[in-house]
Amino acid sequence: MKNLKHIWLLLLVLTSSMAFAQVKFEAKVSKTKLGQNERLRVDFTMNKDGDNFESPDFENFQVIGGPNTSVSNSWLNGAHSYAKTYSYFLAPQKQGRFTIKSASIEIQGVTYKTKAVTVQVTNAVKRPNDPYNVESVASENIHLVAEISKGNPYLNEAITVVYKLYVSPNTGVSNWRELENPRYNDFWSQKIDTKGLRIQNGKYKGEDYRYVVLRKTVLYPQKTGKLEIEPLKLDITVEVPTNRRDIFGGMHMAQTNRTVSAGSRTINVKPLPEEGKPDDFTGAVGDFKFNVMTSKSELNASESLRVTVEVTGKGNLKLFQLPKLTLPSSLEVYEPEHNESIRTYLGGMQGSIADGYTIVPQYKGKYPIPSISFTYFDLESETYKRVSSGEIIIDVIEGPVNTSSGDDNLAAANNNKKEVTFNNAQFAFIKTKANLKPIVANNFFKSTAFWSSLLSPFLLIPLALVYRKEKEKRNADVFGNKIRKADKLAKRYLGEAKKALGHKDTFYIALEKALHNYLKAKLQIETSDFSKEKIEEILIEREVNEPTVKEFISILEHCELARYTPITNVEMQQDYEKAASTISIIDKEIQ
């Protein structure tokens, strides 16, 4: 009986050990039933570390956060426990009963999958009026507003859309990203650089708020009638105070994700009045000045001068055509060169546009450039206005005299000239057939071309031997080939990074690979040695200046962080230029 007890005890210990060693990989959701305006957290948890984690596609949900990774290691009474979790935050796209499919991971060469989880999405729920309810506080204290300067502009009149994010004083925002960008159909648009986010104080519905200006856009409507401006939609990580405090007495802040939208706006665009519209009106709307200028008024024949037709002022400068010059036919005129000097402010475009004509007179005389006019619609008086240039005389002092009667600006042809008469035999001396023979016959045999083609193969044999020897030597240089290959990869990835500007993830992956391959080529270190401390140590040993080393390390760190934070196209361009500049400096300093 005593031996039987020992056997049962041994079996119990073995069973417990097997159970303890068993791999667990499961999916957990924060709730199985939620409203369409609520958020769902999904955790994929394992008790052993693994590789090649693959999440499901989360069909019918939008991923607004994650994956966030957390790892837990603990020892209790000599027993070790491990847990690793991948967390996602989801927003339901519609109502219904949906299944979150399986995730997979590879642990010790075996692939494990979680069980599918089913959740029910109902109508939007009314959140309780609780001052410490995170969702409720976030919804009431975060607002995205689109402020439009004018709701009923004229066709081609500038209006401004300013997007402001209002945040109450007791709420914070730690991160945000754009879910939907507004598309300005039927508008000419120009985004204005905000040069960083500056926190300002203001009022929202009569209450004190802080706000930041996220973007400013100038629009010129290109159609009349009701035009819609699509909404800007953001996903925001909101920090909300709770009724809990930390050990120092400070308020504990809870985080939640909230989607905010500026809402669509409708603009009623008025057509320009038909009454008084000039026939030569080309669509200019604003306040303009018009001028025609010449680089010189006196010159000699075959010299050149430049005539500039210029419009300056404020309005839709890029959206209309300049009037054309009308010149005498005896002046040689080249295609005009178009120049623009325009800046876009909140009030619209300001600056100048000009067409520059290069003119070369062929004959002596005085040539008038007739007056030309420019018409535009003045928004202040709401009337059409015409501005005309004065007549300009070009005086060609020296040169041949044109005796042609076809030009109105020159003297009439001499009427006393005798008329030339022709007869049928005037071209009789011209032969219509020729019997031509070469004076000297060129034979190919024993010519220079003959000897060159005969001897060139023998002359190329030594060059081919030298080329083959150099190629074999290069192929045998395994270490050098590795360096050249890595250097080519660095250049290729820098090129790929440049092509990917504007696509954040692709850009920073290519930029990081380019930096790594450059180091592999220059420092002769393997990929396994790529730790920041190792890189910094080797660069300093190779006598690279410490500021340059710090800059290189900071670029690598920024490549890792930038994939998880909002980054603008301007910042991506700056990172690319910074990486190229740092590589160039290291190339010069490395020993």
PDB file of C-alpha atoms in Angstrom, residues 149-267:
ATOM      1  CA  SER A 149     -13.225  82.029 -43.956  1.00  0.00           C
ATOM      2  CA  LYS A 150     -16.192  82.459 -46.346  1.00  0.00           C
ATOM      3  CA  GLY A 151     -19.157  80.238 -47.126  1.00  0.00           C
ATOM      4  CA  ASN A 152     -20.369  81.917 -50.353  1.00  0.00           C
ATOM      5  CA  PRO A 153     -17.354  83.026 -52.411  1.00  0.00           C
ATOM      6  CA  TYR A 154     -17.231  83.969 -56.078  1.00  0.00           C
ATOM      7  CA  LEU A 155     -15.782  81.599 -58.655  1.00  0.00           C
ATOM      8  CA  ASN A 156     -11.953  81.711 -58.309  1.00  0.00           C
ATOM      9  CA  GLU A 157     -12.105  83.722 -55.069  1.00  0.00           C
ATOM     10  CA  ALA A 158      -9.742  82.512 -52.331  1.00  0.00           C
ATOM     11  CA  ILE A 159     -11.153  80.965 -49.151  1.00  0.00           C
ATOM     12  CA  THR A 160      -9.251  79.445 -46.217  1.00  0.00           C
ATOM     13  CA  VAL A 161      -9.923  76.250 -44.264  1.00  0.00           C
ATOM     14  CA  VAL A 162      -8.199  76.058 -40.858  1.00  0.00           C
ATOM     15  CA  TYR A 163      -8.416  72.798 -38.886  1.00  0.00           C
ATOM     16  CA  LYS A 164      -8.167  73.265 -35.108  1.00  0.00           C
ATOM     17  CA  LEU A 165      -8.067  70.592 -32.402  1.00  0.00           C
ATOM     18  CA  TYR A 166      -9.631  71.870 -29.149  1.00  0.00           C
ATOM     19  CA  VAL A 167      -8.655  70.155 -25.874  1.00  0.00           C
ATOM     20  CA  SER A 168     -10.098  71.032 -22.454  1.00  0.00           C
ATOM     21  CA  PRO A 169      -7.617  72.089 -19.705  1.00  0.00           C
ATOM     22  CA  ASN A 170      -8.080  68.870 -17.679  1.00  0.00           C
ATOM     23  CA  THR A 171      -7.465  66.541 -20.636  1.00  0.00           C
ATOM     24  CA  GLY A 172      -4.304  65.729 -22.585  1.00  0.00           C
ATOM     25  CA  VAL A 173      -3.363  64.350 -26.012  1.00  0.00           C
ATOM     26  CA  SER A 174      -0.271  62.155 -26.324  1.00  0.00           C
ATOM     27  CA  ASN A 175      -0.527  61.097 -29.974  1.00  0.00           C
ATOM     28  CA  TRP A 176      -2.665  61.422 -33.092  1.00  0.00           C
ATOM     29  CA  ARG A 177      -2.776  60.189 -36.673  1.00  0.00           C
ATOM     30  CA  GLU A 178      -4.896  60.972 -39.704  1.00  0.00           C
ATOM     31  CA  LEU A 179      -7.461  58.361 -40.704  1.00  0.00           C
ATOM     32  CA  GLU A 180      -9.044  60.280 -43.592  1.00  0.00           C
ATOM     33  CA  ASN A 181      -7.585  63.253 -45.443  1.00  0.00           C
ATOM     34  CA  PRO A 182      -9.991  65.759 -46.979  1.00  0.00           C
ATOM     35  CA  ARG A 183     -10.047  65.790 -50.785  1.00  0.00           C
ATOM     36  CA  TYR A 184     -10.911  69.123 -52.304  1.00  0.00           C
ATOM     37  CA  ASN A 185     -12.791  68.119 -55.440  1.00  0.00           C
ATOM     38  CA  ASP A 186     -13.532  71.042 -57.780  1.00  0.00           C
ATOM     39  CA  PHE A 187     -11.096  73.277 -55.870  1.00  0.00           C
ATOM     40  CA  TRP A 188      -7.562  74.395 -56.623  1.00  0.00           C
ATOM     41  CA  SER A 189      -5.854  73.877 -53.246  1.00  0.00           C
ATOM     42  CA  GLN A 190      -2.584  74.891 -51.613  1.00  0.00           C
ATOM     43  CA  LYS A 191      -1.530  73.668 -48.152  1.00  0.00           C
ATOM     44  CA  ILE A 192       0.236  76.236 -45.951  1.00  0.00           C
ATOM     45  CA  ASP A 193       3.094  75.051 -43.748  1.00  0.00           C
ATOM     46  CA  THR A 194       2.180  75.473 -40.067  1.00  0.00           C
ATOM     47  CA  LYS A 195       5.862  75.203 -38.929  1.00  0.00           C
ATOM     48  CA  GLY A 196       5.227  73.070 -35.860  1.00  0.00           C
ATOM     49  CA  LEU A 197       2.299  72.813 -33.480  1.00  0.00           C
ATOM     50  CA  ARG A 198       1.904  75.744 -31.096  1.00  0.00           C
ATOM     51  CA  ILE A 199      -0.500  75.443 -28.160  1.00  0.00           C
ATOM     52  CA  GLN A 200      -2.814  78.455 -27.843  1.00  0.00           C
ATOM     53  CA  ASN A 201      -5.664  79.437 -25.538  1.00  0.00           C
ATOM     54  CA  GLY A 202      -9.127  80.050 -26.927  1.00  0.00           C
ATOM     55  CA  LYS A 203     -12.867  79.579 -26.543  1.00  0.00           C
ATOM     56  CA  TYR A 204     -15.023  76.681 -27.718  1.00  0.00           C
ATOM     57  CA  LYS A 205     -18.769  77.232 -27.293  1.00  0.00           C
ATOM     58  CA  GLY A 206     -18.040  79.867 -24.647  1.00  0.00           C
ATOM     59  CA  GLU A 207     -15.728  77.699 -22.527  1.00  0.00           C
ATOM     60  CA  ASP A 208     -11.959  77.951 -22.040  1.00  0.00           C
ATOM     61  CA  TYR A 209      -9.987  75.477 -24.147  1.00  0.00           C
ATOM     62  CA  ARG A 210      -6.492  74.958 -25.436  1.00  0.00           C
ATOM     63  CA  TYR A 211      -6.096  74.358 -29.158  1.00  0.00           C
ATOM     64  CA  VAL A 212      -3.524  73.670 -31.857  1.00  0.00           C
ATOM     65  CA  VAL A 213      -3.790  74.468 -35.567  1.00  0.00           C
ATOM     66  CA  LEU A 214      -3.230  71.162 -37.377  1.00  0.00           C
ATOM     67  CA  ARG A 215      -3.357  72.406 -40.962  1.00  0.00           C
ATOM     68  CA  LYS A 216      -4.220  75.426 -43.094  1.00  0.00           C
ATOM     69  CA  THR A 217      -5.381  75.189 -46.697  1.00  0.00           C
ATOM     70  CA  VAL A 218      -6.202  77.881 -49.265  1.00  0.00           C
ATOM     71  CA  LEU A 219      -8.903  76.933 -51.796  1.00  0.00           C
ATOM     72  CA  TYR A 220      -9.972  78.494 -55.092  1.00  0.00           C
ATOM     73  CA  PRO A 221     -13.353  77.091 -56.276  1.00  0.00           C
ATOM     74  CA  GLN A 222     -13.313  76.045 -59.942  1.00  0.00           C
ATOM     75  CA  LYS A 223     -17.064  75.394 -60.294  1.00  0.00           C
ATOM     76  CA  THR A 224     -20.185  77.251 -59.315  1.00  0.00           C
ATOM     77  CA  GLY A 225     -22.959  75.900 -57.139  1.00  0.00           C
ATOM     78  CA  LYS A 226     -22.783  73.830 -53.953  1.00  0.00           C
ATOM     79  CA  LEU A 227     -19.369  72.215 -53.473  1.00  0.00           C
ATOM     80  CA  GLU A 228     -18.589  69.843 -50.600  1.00  0.00           C
ATOM     81  CA  ILE A 229     -15.383  69.856 -48.555  1.00  0.00           C
ATOM     82  CA  GLU A 230     -14.765  66.344 -47.254  1.00  0.00           C
ATOM     83  CA  PRO A 231     -14.027  65.923 -43.521  1.00  0.00           C
ATOM     84  CA  LEU A 232     -10.680  65.454 -41.814  1.00  0.00           C
ATOM     85  CA  LYS A 233     -10.805  62.440 -39.459  1.00  0.00           C
ATOM     86  CA  LEU A 234      -8.235  61.731 -36.741  1.00  0.00           C
ATOM     87  CA  ASP A 235      -7.535  58.923 -34.299  1.00  0.00           C
ATOM     88  CA  ILE A 236      -6.323  60.503 -31.038  1.00  0.00           C
ATOM     89  CA  THR A 237      -4.754  58.997 -27.943  1.00  0.00           C
ATOM     90  CA  VAL A 238      -6.401  60.918 -25.093  1.00  0.00           C
ATOM     91  CA  GLU A 239      -5.130  61.129 -21.513  1.00  0.00           C
ATOM     92  CA  VAL A 240      -7.980  61.517 -19.014  1.00  0.00           C
ATOM     93  CA  PRO A 241      -7.686  62.009 -15.221  1.00  0.00           C
ATOM     94  CA  THR A 242      -9.230  59.326 -13.025  1.00  0.00           C
ATOM     95  CA  ASN A 243     -10.271  59.234  -9.375  1.00  0.00           C
ATOM     96  CA  ARG A 244      -7.062  57.396  -8.485  1.00  0.00           C
ATOM     97  CA  ARG A 245      -3.786  58.913  -7.358  1.00  0.00           C
ATOM     98  CA  ASP A 246      -0.212  57.655  -7.356  1.00  0.00           C
ATOM     99  CA  ILE A 247       2.008  57.221  -4.263  1.00  0.00           C
ATOM    100  CA  PHE A 248       3.049  60.878  -4.481  1.00  0.00           C
ATOM    101  CA  GLY A 249      -0.518  62.146  -4.531  1.00  0.00           C
ATOM    102  CA  GLY A 250      -0.565  62.992  -8.225  1.00  0.00           C
ATOM    103  CA  MET A 251      -3.637  62.327 -10.348  1.00  0.00           C
ATOM    104  CA  HIS A 252      -3.488  59.042 -12.225  1.00  0.00           C
ATOM    105  CA  MET A 253      -4.118  59.496 -15.973  1.00  0.00           C
ATOM    106  CA  ALA A 254      -5.863  56.852 -18.064  1.00  0.00           C
ATOM    107  CA  GLN A 255      -5.401  56.552 -21.837  1.00  0.00           C
ATOM    108  CA  THR A 256      -8.059  55.886 -24.427  1.00  0.00           C
ATOM    109  CA  ASN A 257      -8.330  56.199 -28.190  1.00  0.00           C
ATOM    110  CA  ARG A 258     -10.981  58.408 -29.722  1.00  0.00           C
ATOM    111  CA  THR A 259     -11.895  59.130 -33.345  1.00  0.00           C
ATOM    112  CA  VAL A 260     -12.821  62.756 -34.070  1.00  0.00           C
ATOM    113  CA  SER A 261     -13.992  64.322 -37.319  1.00  0.00           C
ATOM    114  CA  ALA A 262     -14.299  67.905 -38.489  1.00  0.00           C
ATOM    115  CA  GLY A 263     -17.420  67.032 -40.470  1.00  0.00           C
ATOM    116  CA  SER A 264     -18.104  67.827 -44.124  1.00  0.00           C
ATOM    117  CA  ARG A 265     -18.813  71.430 -45.103  1.00  0.00           C
ATOM    118  CA  THR A 266     -20.749  72.819 -48.048  1.00  0.00           C
ATOM    119  CA  ILE A 267     -19.593  75.935 -49.920  1.00  0.00           C
TER     120      ILE A 267
END
